[in-house]
Amino acid sequence: MVNIINSTLPVRMQILEKRAYNRYVLLLNTKKLETKSMIELEVGEEYLAEVYEDKGVISFNNLLKKPKIRLFEEGAELIEKLLQEGDEKDWYKKFIIQRLMESKSAYEFEIYKEMFFAFFEGIYHIPFVYEGNRALLEAKKNGNILEVYLYFEIFGALKIIIDNGKITRIQTPFTKVAHFLNEYFKFEVVSTLNPMFVFKRLMDIKG
């Protein structure tokens, strides 16, 4: 019988080294492991995966790279205001522009710059802190349909589809998450789930 290792939820791991064509050294909790992967993994990046063990052999399912999320402790307060007041008076855009101009550090400026570029793609992109870990909320409205992307350290990515104020679909790339939260919601398991907005840095072109 296949046993789930340590948890009923996905686990975080970091890719430490690539040793051969498809062999990698990774850090799982505090333990280094060598494993094979048929997909290309990026050294130094963190991934979430479902981890199983069968007769001493460890296997990974649904290995997905974590999105890069900046530490933004004001994010939860900003999300709460959006939920309570909405954005009919465009206060959100004015707030971001004001904070861009008042930024006291390069890191703070980068946070608001990403939020600013996302907004002009029609996306509310707000990093926040949840239980001491970095998290992310993104929301985009198309007519009566609202798409919400959430990323939590414990669950990974979730996508919620809201039609006329009612939740119609919730998606996750992890079977474990779907089973764990099935008591509360019905989940649709998808092969991958990416953030709506990824900031693309401008490249200097010389020639």
PDB file of C-alpha atoms in Angstrom:
ATOM      1  CA  MET A   1       0.000   0.000   0.000  1.00  0.00           C
ATOM      2  CA  VAL A   2       1.262   3.460  -0.865  1.00  0.00           C
ATOM      3  CA  ASN A   3       1.686   5.781   2.133  1.00  0.00           C
ATOM      4  CA  ILE A   4       1.684   9.553   2.100  1.00  0.00           C
ATOM      5  CA  ILE A   5       4.887  10.948   3.640  1.00  0.00           C
ATOM      6  CA  ASN A   6       4.497  13.205   6.688  1.00  0.00           C
ATOM      7  CA  SER A   7       1.447  15.086   5.494  1.00  0.00           C
ATOM      8  CA  THR A   8      -1.806  14.931   3.596  1.00  0.00           C
ATOM      9  CA  LEU A   9      -0.797  18.093   1.752  1.00  0.00           C
ATOM     10  CA  PRO A  10       1.909  19.006  -0.798  1.00  0.00           C
ATOM     11  CA  VAL A  11       5.412  19.549   0.552  1.00  0.00           C
ATOM     12  CA  ARG A  12       7.997  22.169  -0.304  1.00  0.00           C
ATOM     13  CA  MET A  13      11.396  21.279  -1.692  1.00  0.00           C
ATOM     14  CA  GLN A  14      14.381  23.123  -3.133  1.00  0.00           C
ATOM     15  CA  ILE A  15      16.469  21.932  -6.071  1.00  0.00           C
ATOM     16  CA  LEU A  16      20.107  22.019  -4.929  1.00  0.00           C
ATOM     17  CA  GLU A  17      22.009  20.450  -7.809  1.00  0.00           C
ATOM     18  CA  LYS A  18      21.684  18.793 -11.211  1.00  0.00           C
ATOM     19  CA  ARG A  19      23.974  15.762 -11.494  1.00  0.00           C
ATOM     20  CA  ALA A  20      23.074  14.131 -14.784  1.00  0.00           C
ATOM     21  CA  TYR A  21      20.587  14.322 -17.639  1.00  0.00           C
ATOM     22  CA  ASN A  22      17.568  13.769 -15.405  1.00  0.00           C
ATOM     23  CA  ARG A  23      18.979  13.364 -11.882  1.00  0.00           C
ATOM     24  CA  TYR A  24      18.728  16.055  -9.233  1.00  0.00           C
ATOM     25  CA  VAL A  25      19.694  16.604  -5.595  1.00  0.00           C
ATOM     26  CA  LEU A  26      16.910  18.255  -3.641  1.00  0.00           C
ATOM     27  CA  LEU A  27      16.270  19.391  -0.090  1.00  0.00           C
ATOM     28  CA  LEU A  28      13.048  17.963   1.357  1.00  0.00           C
ATOM     29  CA  ASN A  29      12.455  19.497   4.789  1.00  0.00           C
ATOM     30  CA  THR A  30      15.997  19.054   6.202  1.00  0.00           C
ATOM     31  CA  LYS A  31      16.912  15.922   4.240  1.00  0.00           C
ATOM     32  CA  LYS A  32      18.880  15.790   0.990  1.00  0.00           C
ATOM     33  CA  LEU A  33      17.586  13.327  -1.592  1.00  0.00           C
ATOM     34  CA  GLU A  34      18.647  12.354  -5.091  1.00  0.00           C
ATOM     35  CA  THR A  35      15.849  11.696  -7.545  1.00  0.00           C
ATOM     36  CA  LYS A  36      15.010  11.493 -11.234  1.00  0.00           C
ATOM     37  CA  SER A  37      12.727  13.914 -13.028  1.00  0.00           C
ATOM     38  CA  MET A  38      11.465  13.658 -16.588  1.00  0.00           C
ATOM     39  CA  ILE A  39      10.806  17.408 -16.589  1.00  0.00           C
ATOM     40  CA  GLU A  40      13.556  20.033 -16.488  1.00  0.00           C
ATOM     41  CA  LEU A  41      13.959  21.512 -12.999  1.00  0.00           C
ATOM     42  CA  GLU A  42      15.680  24.808 -12.178  1.00  0.00           C
ATOM     43  CA  VAL A  43      18.542  24.664  -9.684  1.00  0.00           C
ATOM     44  CA  GLY A  44      17.972  27.029  -6.756  1.00  0.00           C
ATOM     45  CA  GLU A  45      14.210  27.212  -7.252  1.00  0.00           C
ATOM     46  CA  GLU A  46      11.577  25.925  -4.839  1.00  0.00           C
ATOM     47  CA  TYR A  47       8.790  23.548  -5.857  1.00  0.00           C
ATOM     48  CA  LEU A  48       5.689  22.056  -4.300  1.00  0.00           C
ATOM     49  CA  ALA A  49       4.905  18.404  -4.902  1.00  0.00           C
ATOM     50  CA  GLU A  50       2.859  15.505  -3.635  1.00  0.00           C
ATOM     51  CA  VAL A  51       5.257  13.005  -2.079  1.00  0.00           C
ATOM     52  CA  TYR A  52       4.579   9.272  -1.736  1.00  0.00           C
ATOM     53  CA  GLU A  53       6.565   6.260  -0.552  1.00  0.00           C
ATOM     54  CA  ASP A  54       6.067   2.667  -1.673  1.00  0.00           C
ATOM     55  CA  LYS A  55       8.359  -0.069  -0.303  1.00  0.00           C
ATOM     56  CA  GLY A  56      11.048   2.479   0.518  1.00  0.00           C
ATOM     57  CA  VAL A  57      10.929   4.160  -2.891  1.00  0.00           C
ATOM     58  CA  ILE A  58      10.019   7.857  -2.775  1.00  0.00           C
ATOM     59  CA  SER A  59       8.116   9.339  -5.706  1.00  0.00           C
ATOM     60  CA  PHE A  60       6.860  12.823  -6.507  1.00  0.00           C
ATOM     61  CA  ASN A  61       3.657  13.762  -8.294  1.00  0.00           C
ATOM     62  CA  ASN A  62       2.625  17.154  -9.685  1.00  0.00           C
ATOM     63  CA  LEU A  63       5.964  18.902  -9.198  1.00  0.00           C
ATOM     64  CA  LEU A  64       5.182  22.607  -9.695  1.00  0.00           C
ATOM     65  CA  LYS A  65       7.499  25.596  -9.284  1.00  0.00           C
ATOM     66  CA  LYS A  66       6.547  28.136  -6.648  1.00  0.00           C
ATOM     67  CA  PRO A  67       5.811  31.621  -7.978  1.00  0.00           C
ATOM     68  CA  LYS A  68       8.122  34.399  -6.846  1.00  0.00           C
ATOM     69  CA  ILE A  69       6.192  36.358  -4.220  1.00  0.00           C
ATOM     70  CA  ARG A  70       7.531  39.474  -2.552  1.00  0.00           C
ATOM     71  CA  LEU A  71       7.168  40.045   1.196  1.00  0.00           C
ATOM     72  CA  PHE A  72       4.399  42.644   1.582  1.00  0.00           C
ATOM     73  CA  GLU A  73       2.987  42.897   5.097  1.00  0.00           C
ATOM     74  CA  GLU A  74       0.424  45.559   4.143  1.00  0.00           C
ATOM     75  CA  GLY A  75      -1.180  43.258   1.582  1.00  0.00           C
ATOM     76  CA  ALA A  76      -3.803  41.668   3.869  1.00  0.00           C
ATOM     77  CA  GLU A  77      -5.091  45.094   4.916  1.00  0.00           C
ATOM     78  CA  LEU A  78      -5.290  46.170   1.273  1.00  0.00           C
ATOM     79  CA  ILE A  79      -7.234  43.019   0.325  1.00  0.00           C
ATOM     80  CA  GLU A  80      -9.642  43.573   3.208  1.00  0.00           C
ATOM     81  CA  LYS A  81     -10.339  47.120   2.013  1.00  0.00           C
ATOM     82  CA  LEU A  82     -11.006  45.892  -1.538  1.00  0.00           C
ATOM     83  CA  LEU A  83     -13.459  43.288  -0.236  1.00  0.00           C
ATOM     84  CA  GLN A  84     -15.278  45.813   1.936  1.00  0.00           C
ATOM     85  CA  GLU A  85     -15.351  48.831  -0.375  1.00  0.00           C
ATOM     86  CA  GLY A  86     -14.813  47.535  -3.900  1.00  0.00           C
ATOM     87  CA  ASP A  87     -12.973  49.806  -6.340  1.00  0.00           C
ATOM     88  CA  GLU A  88     -15.691  51.843  -8.029  1.00  0.00           C
ATOM     89  CA  LYS A  89     -13.911  55.123  -7.243  1.00  0.00           C
ATOM     90  CA  ASP A  90     -10.544  53.879  -8.564  1.00  0.00           C
ATOM     91  CA  TRP A  91      -8.893  54.373  -5.174  1.00  0.00           C
ATOM     92  CA  TYR A  92      -6.710  51.297  -5.725  1.00  0.00           C
ATOM     93  CA  LYS A  93      -4.880  52.755  -8.745  1.00  0.00           C
ATOM     94  CA  LYS A  94      -4.425  56.105  -6.986  1.00  0.00           C
ATOM     95  CA  PHE A  95      -3.090  54.304  -3.918  1.00  0.00           C
ATOM     96  CA  ILE A  96      -0.481  52.384  -5.941  1.00  0.00           C
ATOM     97  CA  ILE A  97       0.705  55.488  -7.814  1.00  0.00           C
ATOM     98  CA  GLN A  98       1.008  57.419  -4.551  1.00  0.00           C
ATOM     99  CA  ARG A  99       3.011  54.631  -2.922  1.00  0.00           C
ATOM    100  CA  LEU A 100       5.261  54.346  -5.976  1.00  0.00           C
ATOM    101  CA  MET A 101       6.167  58.011  -5.616  1.00  0.00           C
ATOM    102  CA  GLU A 102       6.681  57.702  -1.851  1.00  0.00           C
ATOM    103  CA  SER A 103       8.679  54.446  -1.852  1.00  0.00           C
ATOM    104  CA  LYS A 104      11.506  54.519   0.671  1.00  0.00           C
ATOM    105  CA  SER A 105      13.481  51.585  -0.745  1.00  0.00           C
ATOM    106  CA  ALA A 106      14.112  49.806  -4.036  1.00  0.00           C
ATOM    107  CA  TYR A 107      12.364  46.694  -2.674  1.00  0.00           C
ATOM    108  CA  GLU A 108       9.217  48.629  -1.780  1.00  0.00           C
ATOM    109  CA  PHE A 109       9.271  50.298  -5.200  1.00  0.00           C
ATOM    110  CA  GLU A 110       9.445  46.883  -6.917  1.00  0.00           C
ATOM    111  CA  ILE A 111       6.381  45.679  -5.002  1.00  0.00           C
ATOM    112  CA  TYR A 112       4.215  48.583  -6.133  1.00  0.00           C
ATOM    113  CA  LYS A 113       5.669  48.513  -9.646  1.00  0.00           C
ATOM    114  CA  GLU A 114       4.521  44.908 -10.091  1.00  0.00           C
ATOM    115  CA  MET A 115       1.081  45.799  -8.722  1.00  0.00           C
ATOM    116  CA  PHE A 116       0.932  48.791 -11.092  1.00  0.00           C
ATOM    117  CA  PHE A 117       1.808  46.797 -14.237  1.00  0.00           C
ATOM    118  CA  ALA A 118      -0.629  44.040 -13.278  1.00  0.00           C
ATOM    119  CA  PHE A 119      -3.422  46.574 -12.800  1.00  0.00           C
ATOM    120  CA  PHE A 120      -2.977  47.832 -16.365  1.00  0.00           C
ATOM    121  CA  GLU A 121      -3.553  44.269 -17.522  1.00  0.00           C
ATOM    122  CA  GLY A 122      -6.820  44.324 -15.600  1.00  0.00           C
ATOM    123  CA  ILE A 123      -5.454  42.261 -12.701  1.00  0.00           C
ATOM    124  CA  TYR A 124      -5.456  43.036  -8.999  1.00  0.00           C
ATOM    125  CA  HIS A 125      -2.122  41.537  -7.920  1.00  0.00           C
ATOM    126  CA  ILE A 126      -1.522  41.710  -4.161  1.00  0.00           C
ATOM    127  CA  PRO A 127       1.120  39.754  -2.244  1.00  0.00           C
ATOM    128  CA  PHE A 128       0.367  39.333   1.464  1.00  0.00           C
ATOM    129  CA  VAL A 129       1.443  37.398   4.547  1.00  0.00           C
ATOM    130  CA  TYR A 130      -0.577  34.427   5.817  1.00  0.00           C
ATOM    131  CA  GLU A 131       0.462  32.633   9.012  1.00  0.00           C
ATOM    132  CA  GLY A 132       3.983  34.001   8.670  1.00  0.00           C
ATOM    133  CA  ASN A 133       4.411  32.882   5.050  1.00  0.00           C
ATOM    134  CA  ARG A 134       4.283  34.752   1.763  1.00  0.00           C
ATOM    135  CA  ALA A 135       1.004  34.415  -0.115  1.00  0.00           C
ATOM    136  CA  LEU A 136      -0.574  35.947  -3.212  1.00  0.00           C
ATOM    137  CA  LEU A 137      -4.016  37.056  -4.338  1.00  0.00           C
ATOM    138  CA  GLU A 138      -4.869  37.930  -7.935  1.00  0.00           C
ATOM    139  CA  ALA A 139      -8.305  38.832  -9.240  1.00  0.00           C
ATOM    140  CA  LYS A 140      -9.607  39.649 -12.714  1.00  0.00           C
ATOM    141  CA  LYS A 141     -13.165  40.444 -13.745  1.00  0.00           C
ATOM    142  CA  ASN A 142     -14.675  39.662 -17.150  1.00  0.00           C
ATOM    143  CA  GLY A 143     -18.321  40.694 -17.300  1.00  0.00           C
ATOM    144  CA  ASN A 144     -20.189  38.843 -14.567  1.00  0.00           C
ATOM    145  CA  ILE A 145     -17.342  36.379 -14.055  1.00  0.00           C
ATOM    146  CA  LEU A 146     -14.623  36.982 -11.477  1.00  0.00           C
ATOM    147  CA  GLU A 147     -11.477  34.829 -11.573  1.00  0.00           C
ATOM    148  CA  VAL A 148      -9.454  34.652  -8.372  1.00  0.00           C
ATOM    149  CA  TYR A 149      -5.978  33.116  -8.073  1.00  0.00           C
ATOM    150  CA  LEU A 150      -4.649  32.375  -4.587  1.00  0.00           C
ATOM    151  CA  TYR A 151      -1.302  30.959  -3.540  1.00  0.00           C
ATOM    152  CA  PHE A 152      -0.700  29.689  -0.018  1.00  0.00           C
ATOM    153  CA  GLU A 153       2.401  27.944   1.307  1.00  0.00           C
ATOM    154  CA  ILE A 154       0.295  25.087   2.682  1.00  0.00           C
ATOM    155  CA  PHE A 155      -2.070  24.500  -0.273  1.00  0.00           C
ATOM    156  CA  GLY A 156      -0.150  25.824  -3.262  1.00  0.00           C
ATOM    157  CA  ALA A 157      -2.197  27.459  -6.021  1.00  0.00           C
ATOM    158  CA  LEU A 158      -5.991  27.668  -6.038  1.00  0.00           C
ATOM    159  CA  LYS A 159      -8.222  29.186  -8.708  1.00  0.00           C
ATOM    160  CA  ILE A 160     -11.781  30.229  -7.906  1.00  0.00           C
ATOM    161  CA  ILE A 161     -14.377  31.068 -10.563  1.00  0.00           C
ATOM    162  CA  ILE A 162     -17.249  33.270  -9.363  1.00  0.00           C
ATOM    163  CA  ASP A 163     -20.266  33.843 -11.641  1.00  0.00           C
ATOM    164  CA  ASN A 164     -22.789  36.490 -10.566  1.00  0.00           C
ATOM    165  CA  GLY A 165     -21.548  36.317  -6.987  1.00  0.00           C
ATOM    166  CA  LYS A 166     -21.667  32.504  -6.739  1.00  0.00           C
ATOM    167  CA  ILE A 167     -18.664  30.177  -6.677  1.00  0.00           C
ATOM    168  CA  THR A 168     -19.028  27.813  -9.634  1.00  0.00           C
ATOM    169  CA  ARG A 169     -15.578  26.171  -9.798  1.00  0.00           C
ATOM    170  CA  ILE A 170     -12.491  25.782  -7.625  1.00  0.00           C
ATOM    171  CA  GLN A 171      -9.339  24.378  -9.198  1.00  0.00           C
ATOM    172  CA  THR A 172      -6.145  22.928  -7.720  1.00  0.00           C
ATOM    173  CA  PRO A 173      -3.224  21.056  -9.306  1.00  0.00           C
ATOM    174  CA  PHE A 174      -2.956  18.802  -6.237  1.00  0.00           C
ATOM    175  CA  THR A 175      -5.155  15.772  -5.575  1.00  0.00           C
ATOM    176  CA  LYS A 176      -4.224  15.909  -1.885  1.00  0.00           C
ATOM    177  CA  VAL A 177      -5.568  19.439  -1.549  1.00  0.00           C
ATOM    178  CA  ALA A 178      -8.811  18.456  -3.266  1.00  0.00           C
ATOM    179  CA  HIS A 179      -9.258  15.542  -0.841  1.00  0.00           C
ATOM    180  CA  PHE A 180      -8.248  17.591   2.205  1.00  0.00           C
ATOM    181  CA  LEU A 181     -10.737  20.401   1.490  1.00  0.00           C
ATOM    182  CA  ASN A 182     -13.443  18.249  -0.091  1.00  0.00           C
ATOM    183  CA  GLU A 183     -15.539  18.554   3.073  1.00  0.00           C
ATOM    184  CA  TYR A 184     -15.944  22.278   2.382  1.00  0.00           C
ATOM    185  CA  PHE A 185     -15.807  22.603  -1.418  1.00  0.00           C
ATOM    186  CA  LYS A 186     -15.871  20.470  -4.533  1.00  0.00           C
ATOM    187  CA  PHE A 187     -12.556  20.813  -6.350  1.00  0.00           C
ATOM    188  CA  GLU A 188     -11.532  20.296  -9.955  1.00  0.00           C
ATOM    189  CA  VAL A 189      -7.995  18.908 -10.274  1.00  0.00           C
ATOM    190  CA  VAL A 190      -6.053  20.441 -13.193  1.00  0.00           C
ATOM    191  CA  SER A 191      -2.587  19.625 -14.530  1.00  0.00           C
ATOM    192  CA  THR A 192      -1.101  23.043 -13.781  1.00  0.00           C
ATOM    193  CA  LEU A 193      -2.128  26.402 -12.368  1.00  0.00           C
ATOM    194  CA  ASN A 194      -0.073  29.533 -13.020  1.00  0.00           C
ATOM    195  CA  PRO A 195      -0.426  33.100 -11.739  1.00  0.00           C
ATOM    196  CA  MET A 196      -2.380  35.466 -14.001  1.00  0.00           C
ATOM    197  CA  PHE A 197       0.434  38.021 -13.948  1.00  0.00           C
ATOM    198  CA  VAL A 198       4.180  37.458 -14.199  1.00  0.00           C
ATOM    199  CA  PHE A 199       6.305  40.593 -14.226  1.00  0.00           C
ATOM    200  CA  LYS A 200       8.648  40.616 -17.235  1.00  0.00           C
ATOM    201  CA  ARG A 201      11.714  42.741 -16.728  1.00  0.00           C
ATOM    202  CA  LEU A 202      12.805  44.973 -19.585  1.00  0.00           C
ATOM    203  CA  MET A 203      16.029  43.800 -21.198  1.00  0.00           C
ATOM    204  CA  ASP A 204      18.721  46.099 -22.500  1.00  0.00           C
ATOM    205  CA  ILE A 205      19.367  45.377 -26.174  1.00  0.00           C
ATOM    206  CA  LYS A 206      22.798  46.376 -27.399  1.00  0.00           C
ATOM    207  CA  GLY A 207      23.819  46.415 -31.010  1.00  0.00           C
TER     208      GLY A 207
END
